[in-house]
C-alpha cells in the first residue's frame, strides 16, 4: 500500500519479494503460509527493507543479487544491475557460435558484475575470458561472481581503461558500455539515478563517448575471424553502426530485444571477396 501510494508500479510484487526474503521462503511456500505466525523480529526486518524500497532502492540492490540468464549474480552500489535486455547479447553470441565445445577467447569490456563474461564462460565450457573495468570495486564483485559460478579458473579480471595496454587477441569481444547522454541522467528513474553507479551510465554528451574510445583501438585485439557484440541504447541504432562502418567494419546483425528495440550490434572485419571470372 505504502509503495503504491508513492507510485511504485511493481508495489505488489516488490512487497511480496521482500516478505519472501524476510521469511526466507519461495513463492509456493508463501502461498501455503497464510496461517504462519510472523515474529516481531521478522516484522521489524520487513519494515526496514520496505523503508529502503520506499526510498526507491531497487529490490535487487536491497537483496544484493540479481538474476541474469540462468544464474544469480551478486550486485551492489558499485555495479550496474544486470538488465533483461542485456540477455539479448548472450542470445546473439549463441546464434553465431553454435558449437559450444570451441576453445574461444572472450573479452568483456566494462564487465561490471561480470554477467556477460561469466554467462558466456558457462555456455562455452572450453572458453577462457578477460573482463575489464575501470572500477576496482566492480571487479571485486565480478571476481566473487566468477568464483560462485565456478568459472574463476577460466576468467581473468583487470582494472583498465577499455583496451589500453591489452595486447592479446580475442575471438569474441562483448561490451555493454555506458551509453546514456549526460543531460538525460537527471531524468532517469530514481532507482537507476541514485542506485546504479554513474560511471556505468554516463556515455558523455552524445552518449557515444565509450563506443568511440573502444572503436579507436579494437582492431588490434581482434583475431582474424573475431566478432564484436555491442549493446546499444534506444535511438542509437543509426549512430553506433555508422561509427562502426566508418572505421571499415561490417555490420553482421542487429538484434532486437524482447520489446522489439534494436539492442545488439554485431560486427566483424570484412573479408577479402574473391571475384570469379
Ligand atoms: C553499463 S555497465 C555494464 C556492466 C555489465 N557488463 C552489464 O552488462 O551489466 C558499464 C560498465 O563499464 C565500466 N566502465 C566505464 N568506463 C570504463 C572505462 N573507461 N574502461 C573500462 N570500463 C569502464 C563501468 O564501471 C561499468 O561497470
PDB file of C-alpha atoms and ligand atoms in Angstrom:
ATOM      1  CA  UNK A   1       0.000   0.000   0.000  1.00  0.00           C
ATOM      2  CA  UNK A   2       2.736   2.480   1.001  1.00  0.00           C
ATOM      3  CA  UNK A   3       4.713   1.614  -2.125  1.00  0.00           C
ATOM      4  CA  UNK A   4       1.633   2.066  -4.314  1.00  0.00           C
ATOM      5  CA  UNK A   5       0.964   5.461  -2.745  1.00  0.00           C
ATOM      6  CA  UNK A   6       4.345   6.782  -3.834  1.00  0.00           C
ATOM      7  CA  UNK A   7       3.828   5.444  -7.363  1.00  0.00           C
ATOM      8  CA  UNK A   8       5.959   2.276  -7.384  1.00  0.00           C
ATOM      9  CA  UNK A   9       4.472   0.366 -10.325  1.00  0.00           C
ATOM     10  CA  UNK A  10       5.613  -3.031  -9.047  1.00  0.00           C
ATOM     11  CA  UNK A  11       4.405  -2.381  -5.481  1.00  0.00           C
ATOM     12  CA  UNK A  12       2.638  -5.709  -5.001  1.00  0.00           C
ATOM     13  CA  UNK A  13       5.460  -7.771  -6.474  1.00  0.00           C
ATOM     14  CA  UNK A  14       8.124  -5.894  -4.512  1.00  0.00           C
ATOM     15  CA  UNK A  15       6.261  -6.267  -1.192  1.00  0.00           C
ATOM     16  CA  UNK A  16       5.866  -9.969  -1.844  1.00  0.00           C
ATOM     17  CA  UNK A  17       9.550 -10.389  -2.697  1.00  0.00           C
ATOM     18  CA  UNK A  18      10.569  -8.514   0.449  1.00  0.00           C
ATOM     19  CA  UNK A  19       8.290 -10.711   2.553  1.00  0.00           C
ATOM     20  CA  UNK A  20       9.727 -13.870   0.965  1.00  0.00           C
ATOM     21  CA  UNK A  21      13.228 -12.579   1.661  1.00  0.00           C
ATOM     22  CA  UNK A  22      12.447 -11.880   5.308  1.00  0.00           C
ATOM     23  CA  UNK A  23      10.765 -15.244   5.830  1.00  0.00           C
ATOM     24  CA  UNK A  24      13.384 -16.991   3.673  1.00  0.00           C
ATOM     25  CA  UNK A  25      10.760 -18.867   1.637  1.00  0.00           C
ATOM     26  CA  UNK A  26       9.847 -19.112  -2.048  1.00  0.00           C
ATOM     27  CA  UNK A  27       6.536 -18.108  -3.674  1.00  0.00           C
ATOM     28  CA  UNK A  28       4.987 -21.579  -3.408  1.00  0.00           C
ATOM     29  CA  UNK A  29       5.863 -21.743   0.283  1.00  0.00           C
ATOM     30  CA  UNK A  30       4.423 -18.265   0.805  1.00  0.00           C
ATOM     31  CA  UNK A  31       1.113 -19.318  -0.775  1.00  0.00           C
ATOM     32  CA  UNK A  32       0.649 -22.083   1.790  1.00  0.00           C
ATOM     33  CA  UNK A  33       1.858 -19.963   4.724  1.00  0.00           C
ATOM     34  CA  UNK A  34      -1.338 -17.999   5.370  1.00  0.00           C
ATOM     35  CA  UNK A  35      -1.529 -19.213   8.974  1.00  0.00           C
ATOM     36  CA  UNK A  36       2.177 -18.821   9.726  1.00  0.00           C
ATOM     37  CA  UNK A  37       2.816 -16.615  12.734  1.00  0.00           C
ATOM     38  CA  UNK A  38       5.248 -13.807  11.984  1.00  0.00           C
ATOM     39  CA  UNK A  39       7.669 -12.907  14.760  1.00  0.00           C
ATOM     40  CA  UNK A  40       8.340  -9.390  15.955  1.00  0.00           C
ATOM     41  CA  UNK A  41      11.851  -9.653  14.614  1.00  0.00           C
ATOM     42  CA  UNK A  42      10.506 -10.559  11.143  1.00  0.00           C
ATOM     43  CA  UNK A  43       8.087  -7.608  11.214  1.00  0.00           C
ATOM     44  CA  UNK A  44      10.975  -5.268  12.063  1.00  0.00           C
ATOM     45  CA  UNK A  45      13.120  -6.696   9.287  1.00  0.00           C
ATOM     46  CA  UNK A  46      10.251  -6.368   6.794  1.00  0.00           C
ATOM     47  CA  UNK A  47       9.696  -2.764   7.854  1.00  0.00           C
ATOM     48  CA  UNK A  48      13.407  -1.928   7.458  1.00  0.00           C
ATOM     49  CA  UNK A  49      13.579  -3.403   3.952  1.00  0.00           C
ATOM     50  CA  UNK A  50      10.287  -1.802   2.916  1.00  0.00           C
ATOM     51  CA  UNK A  51      11.646   1.554   4.036  1.00  0.00           C
ATOM     52  CA  UNK A  52      14.623   1.111   1.731  1.00  0.00           C
ATOM     53  CA  UNK A  53      12.266   0.334  -1.170  1.00  0.00           C
ATOM     54  CA  UNK A  54      10.209   3.431  -0.275  1.00  0.00           C
ATOM     55  CA  UNK A  55      13.448   5.381  -0.733  1.00  0.00           C
ATOM     56  CA  UNK A  56      13.435   3.898  -4.267  1.00  0.00           C
ATOM     57  CA  UNK A  57      16.283   1.456  -3.754  1.00  0.00           C
ATOM     58  CA  UNK A  58      15.629  -1.393  -6.227  1.00  0.00           C
ATOM     59  CA  UNK A  59      14.817  -4.810  -4.784  1.00  0.00           C
ATOM     60  CA  UNK A  60      17.969  -6.222  -6.418  1.00  0.00           C
ATOM     61  CA  UNK A  61      20.187  -3.723  -4.593  1.00  0.00           C
ATOM     62  CA  UNK A  62      18.356  -4.366  -1.298  1.00  0.00           C
ATOM     63  CA  UNK A  63      18.897  -8.116  -1.636  1.00  0.00           C
ATOM     64  CA  UNK A  64      22.355  -7.701  -3.204  1.00  0.00           C
ATOM     65  CA  UNK A  65      21.629 -10.052  -6.080  1.00  0.00           C
ATOM     66  CA  UNK A  66      20.003 -10.133  -9.495  1.00  0.00           C
ATOM     67  CA  UNK A  67      19.075 -12.976 -11.822  1.00  0.00           C
ATOM     68  CA  UNK A  68      20.518 -12.904 -15.331  1.00  0.00           C
ATOM     69  CA  UNK A  69      20.159 -15.678 -17.900  1.00  0.00           C
ATOM     70  CA  UNK A  70      20.192 -18.926 -15.839  1.00  0.00           C
ATOM     71  CA  UNK A  71      22.265 -17.536 -12.977  1.00  0.00           C
ATOM     72  CA  UNK A  72      22.147 -15.271  -9.938  1.00  0.00           C
ATOM     73  CA  UNK A  73      24.754 -12.516  -9.720  1.00  0.00           C
ATOM     74  CA  UNK A  74      25.884 -10.537  -6.728  1.00  0.00           C
ATOM     75  CA  UNK A  75      25.340  -6.806  -7.241  1.00  0.00           C
ATOM     76  CA  UNK A  76      25.996  -3.726  -5.096  1.00  0.00           C
ATOM     77  CA  UNK A  77      26.285   0.053  -5.314  1.00  0.00           C
ATOM     78  CA  UNK A  78      29.432  -0.255  -7.444  1.00  0.00           C
ATOM     79  CA  UNK A  79      27.826  -2.356 -10.181  1.00  0.00           C
ATOM     80  CA  UNK A  80      25.045  -1.889 -12.688  1.00  0.00           C
ATOM     81  CA  UNK A  81      22.274  -4.397 -12.014  1.00  0.00           C
ATOM     82  CA  UNK A  82      22.203  -6.863 -14.930  1.00  0.00           C
ATOM     83  CA  UNK A  83      19.222  -5.999 -17.163  1.00  0.00           C
ATOM     84  CA  UNK A  84      16.893  -8.357 -19.056  1.00  0.00           C
ATOM     85  CA  UNK A  85      17.621  -6.587 -22.369  1.00  0.00           C
ATOM     86  CA  UNK A  86      21.319  -7.413 -21.948  1.00  0.00           C
ATOM     87  CA  UNK A  87      20.407 -11.106 -22.232  1.00  0.00           C
ATOM     88  CA  UNK A  88      19.852 -10.323 -25.940  1.00  0.00           C
ATOM     89  CA  UNK A  89      23.635 -10.097 -26.244  1.00  0.00           C
ATOM     90  CA  UNK A  90      24.002 -13.651 -24.931  1.00  0.00           C
ATOM     91  CA  UNK A  91      21.371 -14.750 -27.478  1.00  0.00           C
ATOM     92  CA  UNK A  92      23.296 -13.036 -30.263  1.00  0.00           C
ATOM     93  CA  UNK A  93      26.574 -14.775 -29.356  1.00  0.00           C
ATOM     94  CA  UNK A  94      24.839 -18.171 -29.070  1.00  0.00           C
ATOM     95  CA  UNK A  95      23.269 -17.729 -32.515  1.00  0.00           C
ATOM     96  CA  UNK A  96      26.677 -17.005 -34.050  1.00  0.00           C
ATOM     97  CA  UNK A  97      28.778 -19.626 -32.197  1.00  0.00           C
ATOM     98  CA  UNK A  98      26.702 -22.804 -32.254  1.00  0.00           C
ATOM     99  CA  UNK A  99      29.493 -25.207 -31.308  1.00  0.00           C
ATOM    100  CA  UNK A 100      29.654 -24.975 -27.519  1.00  0.00           C
ATOM    101  CA  UNK A 101      32.858 -27.026 -27.319  1.00  0.00           C
ATOM    102  CA  UNK A 102      35.024 -24.433 -29.082  1.00  0.00           C
ATOM    103  CA  UNK A 103      38.070 -23.029 -27.304  1.00  0.00           C
ATOM    104  CA  UNK A 104      37.045 -19.409 -27.650  1.00  0.00           C
ATOM    105  CA  UNK A 105      38.832 -16.419 -26.183  1.00  0.00           C
ATOM    106  CA  UNK A 106      36.354 -13.840 -24.932  1.00  0.00           C
ATOM    107  CA  UNK A 107      36.882 -10.213 -23.912  1.00  0.00           C
ATOM    108  CA  UNK A 108      34.250  -8.280 -21.934  1.00  0.00           C
ATOM    109  CA  UNK A 109      34.770  -4.505 -21.845  1.00  0.00           C
ATOM    110  CA  UNK A 110      33.095  -2.814 -18.860  1.00  0.00           C
ATOM    111  CA  UNK A 111      32.384  -6.107 -17.143  1.00  0.00           C
ATOM    112  CA  UNK A 112      30.540  -4.726 -14.052  1.00  0.00           C
ATOM    113  CA  UNK A 113      29.100  -7.765 -12.235  1.00  0.00           C
ATOM    114  CA  UNK A 114      30.735  -9.933 -14.901  1.00  0.00           C
ATOM    115  CA  UNK A 115      27.296 -11.130 -16.005  1.00  0.00           C
ATOM    116  CA  UNK A 116      28.179 -11.214 -19.724  1.00  0.00           C
ATOM    117  CA  UNK A 117      31.600 -12.842 -19.478  1.00  0.00           C
ATOM    118  CA  UNK A 118      30.604 -15.347 -16.793  1.00  0.00           C
ATOM    119  CA  UNK A 119      27.411 -16.405 -18.604  1.00  0.00           C
ATOM    120  CA  UNK A 120      29.388 -16.941 -21.812  1.00  0.00           C
ATOM    121  CA  UNK A 121      32.009 -18.978 -19.953  1.00  0.00           C
ATOM    122  CA  UNK A 122      29.202 -21.147 -18.564  1.00  0.00           C
ATOM    123  CA  UNK A 123      27.784 -21.635 -22.083  1.00  0.00           C
ATOM    124  CA  UNK A 124      31.186 -22.425 -23.604  1.00  0.00           C
ATOM    125  CA  UNK A 125      32.987 -24.695 -21.111  1.00  0.00           C
ATOM    126  CA  UNK A 126      36.265 -24.672 -23.086  1.00  0.00           C
ATOM    127  CA  UNK A 127      36.378 -20.883 -23.425  1.00  0.00           C
ATOM    128  CA  UNK A 128      38.575 -18.509 -21.439  1.00  0.00           C
ATOM    129  CA  UNK A 129      37.932 -14.838 -20.846  1.00  0.00           C
ATOM    130  CA  UNK A 130      39.093 -11.455 -19.686  1.00  0.00           C
ATOM    131  CA  UNK A 131      36.851  -8.866 -18.019  1.00  0.00           C
ATOM    132  CA  UNK A 132      37.987  -5.234 -17.941  1.00  0.00           C
ATOM    133  CA  UNK A 133      36.549  -2.445 -15.839  1.00  0.00           C
ATOM    134  CA  UNK A 134      37.643   0.977 -14.672  1.00  0.00           C
ATOM    135  CA  UNK A 135      36.120   0.301 -11.245  1.00  0.00           C
ATOM    136  CA  UNK A 136      38.168  -1.819  -8.840  1.00  0.00           C
ATOM    137  CA  UNK A 137      35.073  -2.300  -6.651  1.00  0.00           C
ATOM    138  CA  UNK A 138      33.080  -3.653  -9.609  1.00  0.00           C
ATOM    139  CA  UNK A 139      35.929  -6.038 -10.437  1.00  0.00           C
ATOM    140  CA  UNK A 140      35.797  -7.326  -6.875  1.00  0.00           C
ATOM    141  CA  UNK A 141      32.112  -8.205  -7.411  1.00  0.00           C
ATOM    142  CA  UNK A 142      32.841  -9.786 -10.814  1.00  0.00           C
ATOM    143  CA  UNK A 143      35.550 -11.926  -9.194  1.00  0.00           C
ATOM    144  CA  UNK A 144      33.155 -13.096  -6.482  1.00  0.00           C
ATOM    145  CA  UNK A 145      30.535 -13.954  -9.096  1.00  0.00           C
ATOM    146  CA  UNK A 146      33.077 -15.901 -11.155  1.00  0.00           C
ATOM    147  CA  UNK A 147      34.043 -17.792  -8.023  1.00  0.00           C
ATOM    148  CA  UNK A 148      30.446 -18.521  -7.002  1.00  0.00           C
ATOM    149  CA  UNK A 149      29.588 -19.695 -10.514  1.00  0.00           C
ATOM    150  CA  UNK A 150      32.763 -21.770 -10.731  1.00  0.00           C
ATOM    151  CA  UNK A 151      34.456 -20.215 -13.754  1.00  0.00           C
ATOM    152  CA  UNK A 152      37.322 -18.489 -11.913  1.00  0.00           C
ATOM    153  CA  UNK A 153      39.843 -20.945 -13.384  1.00  0.00           C
ATOM    154  CA  UNK A 154      38.944 -19.652 -16.874  1.00  0.00           C
ATOM    155  CA  UNK A 155      38.407 -15.957 -16.106  1.00  0.00           C
ATOM    156  CA  UNK A 156      40.752 -13.052 -15.510  1.00  0.00           C
ATOM    157  CA  UNK A 157      39.741  -9.575 -14.454  1.00  0.00           C
ATOM    158  CA  UNK A 158      41.819  -6.427 -14.812  1.00  0.00           C
ATOM    159  CA  UNK A 159      41.384  -2.771 -13.997  1.00  0.00           C
ATOM    160  CA  UNK A 160      41.808  -0.632 -17.061  1.00  0.00           C
ATOM    161  CA  UNK A 161      40.516   1.979 -19.443  1.00  0.00           C
ATOM    162  CA  UNK A 162      38.834  -0.045 -22.205  1.00  0.00           C
ATOM    163  CA  UNK A 163      41.567  -1.578 -24.416  1.00  0.00           C
ATOM    164  CA  UNK A 164      44.515   0.421 -23.089  1.00  0.00           C
ATOM    165  CA  UNK A 165      47.501  -1.837 -22.544  1.00  0.00           C
ATOM    166  CA  UNK A 166      45.768  -5.028 -23.723  1.00  0.00           C
ATOM    167  CA  UNK A 167      47.813  -6.732 -26.417  1.00  0.00           C
ATOM    168  CA  UNK A 168      46.065 -10.115 -26.556  1.00  0.00           C
ATOM    169  CA  UNK A 169      43.730 -11.000 -29.436  1.00  0.00           C
ATOM    170  CA  UNK A 170      40.241 -12.421 -28.903  1.00  0.00           C
ATOM    171  CA  UNK A 171      37.628 -14.378 -30.870  1.00  0.00           C
ATOM    172  CA  UNK A 172      34.639 -12.661 -29.254  1.00  0.00           C
ATOM    173  CA  UNK A 173      34.527  -9.150 -27.841  1.00  0.00           C
ATOM    174  CA  UNK A 174      31.406  -8.070 -25.963  1.00  0.00           C
ATOM    175  CA  UNK A 175      30.568  -4.746 -24.388  1.00  0.00           C
ATOM    176  CA  UNK A 176      27.641  -3.022 -22.781  1.00  0.00           C
ATOM    177  CA  UNK A 177      29.306   0.355 -22.211  1.00  0.00           C
ATOM    178  CA  UNK A 178      27.723   3.394 -20.541  1.00  0.00           C
ATOM    179  CA  UNK A 179      25.549   4.934 -23.284  1.00  0.00           C
ATOM    180  CA  UNK A 180      23.166   7.420 -21.665  1.00  0.00           C
ATOM    181  CA  UNK A 181      23.525  11.055 -22.705  1.00  0.00           C
ATOM    182  CA  UNK A 182      24.761  13.126 -19.740  1.00  0.00           C
ATOM    183  CA  UNK A 183      21.811  15.518 -19.910  1.00  0.00           C
ATOM    184  CA  UNK A 184      19.292  12.630 -19.696  1.00  0.00           C
ATOM    185  CA  UNK A 185      20.732  11.208 -16.460  1.00  0.00           C
ATOM    186  CA  UNK A 186      18.790  13.586 -14.188  1.00  0.00           C
ATOM    187  CA  UNK A 187      15.505  12.432 -15.709  1.00  0.00           C
ATOM    188  CA  UNK A 188      16.150   8.708 -15.144  1.00  0.00           C
ATOM    189  CA  UNK A 189      14.014   6.889 -12.553  1.00  0.00           C
ATOM    190  CA  UNK A 190      15.399   7.307  -9.012  1.00  0.00           C
ATOM    191  CA  UNK A 191      16.048   3.548  -8.876  1.00  0.00           C
ATOM    192  CA  UNK A 192      18.649   3.984 -11.634  1.00  0.00           C
ATOM    193  CA  UNK A 193      19.885   7.537 -10.993  1.00  0.00           C
ATOM    194  CA  UNK A 194      20.633   7.053  -7.298  1.00  0.00           C
ATOM    195  CA  UNK A 195      21.442   3.352  -7.090  1.00  0.00           C
ATOM    196  CA  UNK A 196      23.357   2.412 -10.245  1.00  0.00           C
ATOM    197  CA  UNK A 197      26.879   3.887 -10.402  1.00  0.00           C
ATOM    198  CA  UNK A 198      27.143   6.963 -12.603  1.00  0.00           C
ATOM    199  CA  UNK A 199      30.282   5.500 -14.207  1.00  0.00           C
ATOM    200  CA  UNK A 200      28.088   2.687 -15.560  1.00  0.00           C
ATOM    201  CA  UNK A 201      25.533   5.069 -17.084  1.00  0.00           C
ATOM    202  CA  UNK A 202      27.145   8.234 -18.416  1.00  0.00           C
ATOM    203  CA  UNK A 203      28.051   7.998 -22.102  1.00  0.00           C
ATOM    204  CA  UNK A 204      29.001  11.680 -22.420  1.00  0.00           C
ATOM    205  CA  UNK A 205      27.220  14.485 -24.240  1.00  0.00           C
ATOM    206  CA  UNK A 206      26.301  12.399 -27.285  1.00  0.00           C
ATOM    207  CA  UNK A 207      26.006   9.066 -25.441  1.00  0.00           C
ATOM    208  CA  UNK A 208      28.638   7.753 -27.847  1.00  0.00           C
ATOM    209  CA  UNK A 209      31.873   8.551 -25.989  1.00  0.00           C
ATOM    210  CA  UNK A 210      32.597   4.977 -24.888  1.00  0.00           C
ATOM    211  CA  UNK A 211      31.871   3.443 -28.305  1.00  0.00           C
ATOM    212  CA  UNK A 212      34.225   5.999 -29.864  1.00  0.00           C
ATOM    213  CA  UNK A 213      37.002   5.175 -27.392  1.00  0.00           C
ATOM    214  CA  UNK A 214      36.584   1.432 -27.833  1.00  0.00           C
ATOM    215  CA  UNK A 215      36.428   1.651 -31.647  1.00  0.00           C
ATOM    216  CA  UNK A 216      39.741   3.588 -31.793  1.00  0.00           C
ATOM    217  CA  UNK A 217      41.731   0.521 -30.780  1.00  0.00           C
ATOM    218  CA  UNK A 218      39.566  -2.509 -31.266  1.00  0.00           C
ATOM    219  CA  UNK A 219      41.163  -3.954 -34.391  1.00  0.00           C
ATOM    220  CA  UNK A 220      44.442  -4.697 -32.583  1.00  0.00           C
ATOM    221  CA  UNK A 221      42.587  -7.035 -30.203  1.00  0.00           C
ATOM    222  CA  UNK A 222      40.558  -8.931 -32.825  1.00  0.00           C
ATOM    223  CA  UNK A 223      41.567 -12.297 -34.231  1.00  0.00           C
ATOM    224  CA  UNK A 224      41.074 -12.537 -37.995  1.00  0.00           C
ATOM    225  CA  UNK A 225      37.586 -14.044 -37.619  1.00  0.00           C
ATOM    226  CA  UNK A 226      36.575 -12.239 -34.442  1.00  0.00           C
ATOM    227  CA  UNK A 227      33.067 -10.920 -33.933  1.00  0.00           C
ATOM    228  CA  UNK A 228      32.193  -7.965 -31.720  1.00  0.00           C
ATOM    229  CA  UNK A 229      28.842  -7.519 -29.951  1.00  0.00           C
ATOM    230  CA  UNK A 230      27.820  -4.117 -28.583  1.00  0.00           C
ATOM    231  CA  UNK A 231      24.720  -3.386 -26.592  1.00  0.00           C
ATOM    232  CA  UNK A 232      23.243  -0.033 -27.612  1.00  0.00           C
ATOM    233  CA  UNK A 233      20.644   2.310 -26.155  1.00  0.00           C
ATOM    234  CA  UNK A 234      17.251   3.107 -27.565  1.00  0.00           C
ATOM    235  CA  UNK A 235      17.626   5.514 -30.524  1.00  0.00           C
ATOM    236  CA  UNK A 236      21.287   4.582 -31.154  1.00  0.00           C
ATOM    237  CA  UNK A 237      20.629   2.063 -33.929  1.00  0.00           C
ATOM    238  CA  UNK A 238      21.781   4.510 -36.625  1.00  0.00           C
ATOM    239  CA  UNK A 239      24.620   6.306 -34.832  1.00  0.00           C
ATOM    240  CA  UNK A 240      26.545   3.307 -33.499  1.00  0.00           C
ATOM    241  CA  UNK A 241      26.501   1.316 -36.787  1.00  0.00           C
ATOM    242  CA  UNK A 242      27.643   4.485 -38.607  1.00  0.00           C
ATOM    243  CA  UNK A 243      30.567   4.757 -36.208  1.00  0.00           C
ATOM    244  CA  UNK A 244      31.426   1.094 -36.794  1.00  0.00           C
ATOM    245  CA  UNK A 245      31.193   1.110 -40.605  1.00  0.00           C
ATOM    246  CA  UNK A 246      33.085   4.427 -40.631  1.00  0.00           C
ATOM    247  CA  UNK A 247      36.047   2.500 -39.208  1.00  0.00           C
ATOM    248  CA  UNK A 248      35.845  -0.067 -42.016  1.00  0.00           C
ATOM    249  CA  UNK A 249      33.982  -2.845 -40.189  1.00  0.00           C
ATOM    250  CA  UNK A 250      30.987  -4.756 -41.484  1.00  0.00           C
ATOM    251  CA  UNK A 251      27.688  -4.984 -39.579  1.00  0.00           C
ATOM    252  CA  UNK A 252      26.648  -8.651 -39.431  1.00  0.00           C
ATOM    253  CA  UNK A 253      23.428  -8.366 -37.475  1.00  0.00           C
ATOM    254  CA  UNK A 254      21.262  -6.013 -35.455  1.00  0.00           C
ATOM    255  CA  UNK A 255      19.327  -7.970 -32.849  1.00  0.00           C
ATOM    256  CA  UNK A 256      16.165  -6.683 -31.181  1.00  0.00           C
ATOM    257  CA  UNK A 257      15.341  -7.232 -27.522  1.00  0.00           C
ATOM    258  CA  UNK A 258      12.047  -8.724 -26.316  1.00  0.00           C
ATOM    259  CA  UNK A 259      10.377  -5.296 -26.577  1.00  0.00           C
ATOM    260  CA  UNK A 260      11.350  -5.060 -30.257  1.00  0.00           C
ATOM    261  CA  UNK A 261      14.027  -2.400 -29.647  1.00  0.00           C
ATOM    262  CA  UNK A 262      17.247  -2.771 -31.691  1.00  0.00           C
ATOM    263  CA  UNK A 263      19.656  -3.663 -28.911  1.00  0.00           C
ATOM    264  CA  UNK A 264      22.715  -5.584 -30.101  1.00  0.00           C
ATOM    265  CA  UNK A 265      25.039  -4.638 -32.951  1.00  0.00           C
ATOM    266  CA  UNK A 266      27.278  -7.438 -34.174  1.00  0.00           C
ATOM    267  CA  UNK A 267      30.186  -6.666 -36.467  1.00  0.00           C
ATOM    268  CA  UNK A 268      33.468  -8.033 -37.784  1.00  0.00           C
ATOM    269  CA  UNK A 269      36.261  -7.203 -40.183  1.00  0.00           C
ATOM    270  CA  UNK A 270      35.234  -7.518 -43.821  1.00  0.00           C
ATOM    271  CA  UNK A 271      36.816 -10.476 -45.574  1.00  0.00           C
ATOM    272  CA  UNK A 272      38.525 -10.181 -48.950  1.00  0.00           C
ATOM    273  CA  UNK A 273      35.942 -11.057 -51.546  1.00  0.00           C
ATOM    274  CA  UNK A 274      37.221 -13.386 -54.295  1.00  0.00           C
ATOM    275  CA  UNK A 275      35.666 -12.467 -57.594  1.00  0.00           C
ATOM    276  CA  UNK A 276      35.388 -15.344 -60.078  1.00  0.00           C
ATOM    277  CA  UNK A 277      35.847 -14.567 -63.778  1.00  0.00           C
TER     278      UNK A 277
HETATM  279  C1  LIG B   1      26.584  -0.333 -18.466  1.00  0.00           C
HETATM  280  S1  LIG B   1      27.733  -1.047 -17.319  1.00  0.00           S
HETATM  281  C2  LIG B   1      27.741  -2.732 -17.909  1.00  0.00           C
HETATM  282  C3  LIG B   1      28.027  -3.751 -16.854  1.00  0.00           C
HETATM  283  C4  LIG B   1      27.833  -5.203 -17.303  1.00  0.00           C
HETATM  284  N1  LIG B   1      28.727  -5.538 -18.398  1.00  0.00           N
HETATM  285  C5  LIG B   1      26.392  -5.446 -17.729  1.00  0.00           C
HETATM  286  O1  LIG B   1      26.153  -5.594 -18.933  1.00  0.00           O
HETATM  287  O2  LIG B   1      25.512  -5.494 -16.863  1.00  0.00           O
HETATM  288  C6  LIG B   1      29.246  -0.368 -17.944  1.00  0.00           C
HETATM  289  C7  LIG B   1      30.498  -0.737 -17.175  1.00  0.00           C
HETATM  290  O3  LIG B   1      31.599  -0.094 -17.829  1.00  0.00           O
HETATM  291  C8  LIG B   1      32.527   0.330 -16.851  1.00  0.00           C
HETATM  292  N2  LIG B   1      33.337   1.426 -17.413  1.00  0.00           N
HETATM  293  C9  LIG B   1      33.034   2.735 -17.504  1.00  0.00           C
HETATM  294  N3  LIG B   1      34.043   3.409 -18.073  1.00  0.00           N
HETATM  295  C10 LIG B   1      35.021   2.496 -18.342  1.00  0.00           C
HETATM  296  C11 LIG B   1      36.307   2.589 -18.932  1.00  0.00           C
HETATM  297  N4  LIG B   1      36.806   3.758 -19.348  1.00  0.00           N
HETATM  298  N5  LIG B   1      37.034   1.456 -19.076  1.00  0.00           N
HETATM  299  C12 LIG B   1      36.549   0.269 -18.655  1.00  0.00           C
HETATM  300  N6  LIG B   1      35.318   0.125 -18.076  1.00  0.00           N
HETATM  301  C13 LIG B   1      34.573   1.228 -17.928  1.00  0.00           C
HETATM  302  C14 LIG B   1      31.664   0.749 -15.672  1.00  0.00           C
HETATM  303  O4  LIG B   1      32.403   0.748 -14.468  1.00  0.00           O
HETATM  304  C15 LIG B   1      30.544  -0.309 -15.725  1.00  0.00           C
HETATM  305  O5  LIG B   1      30.864  -1.411 -14.911  1.00  0.00           O
END
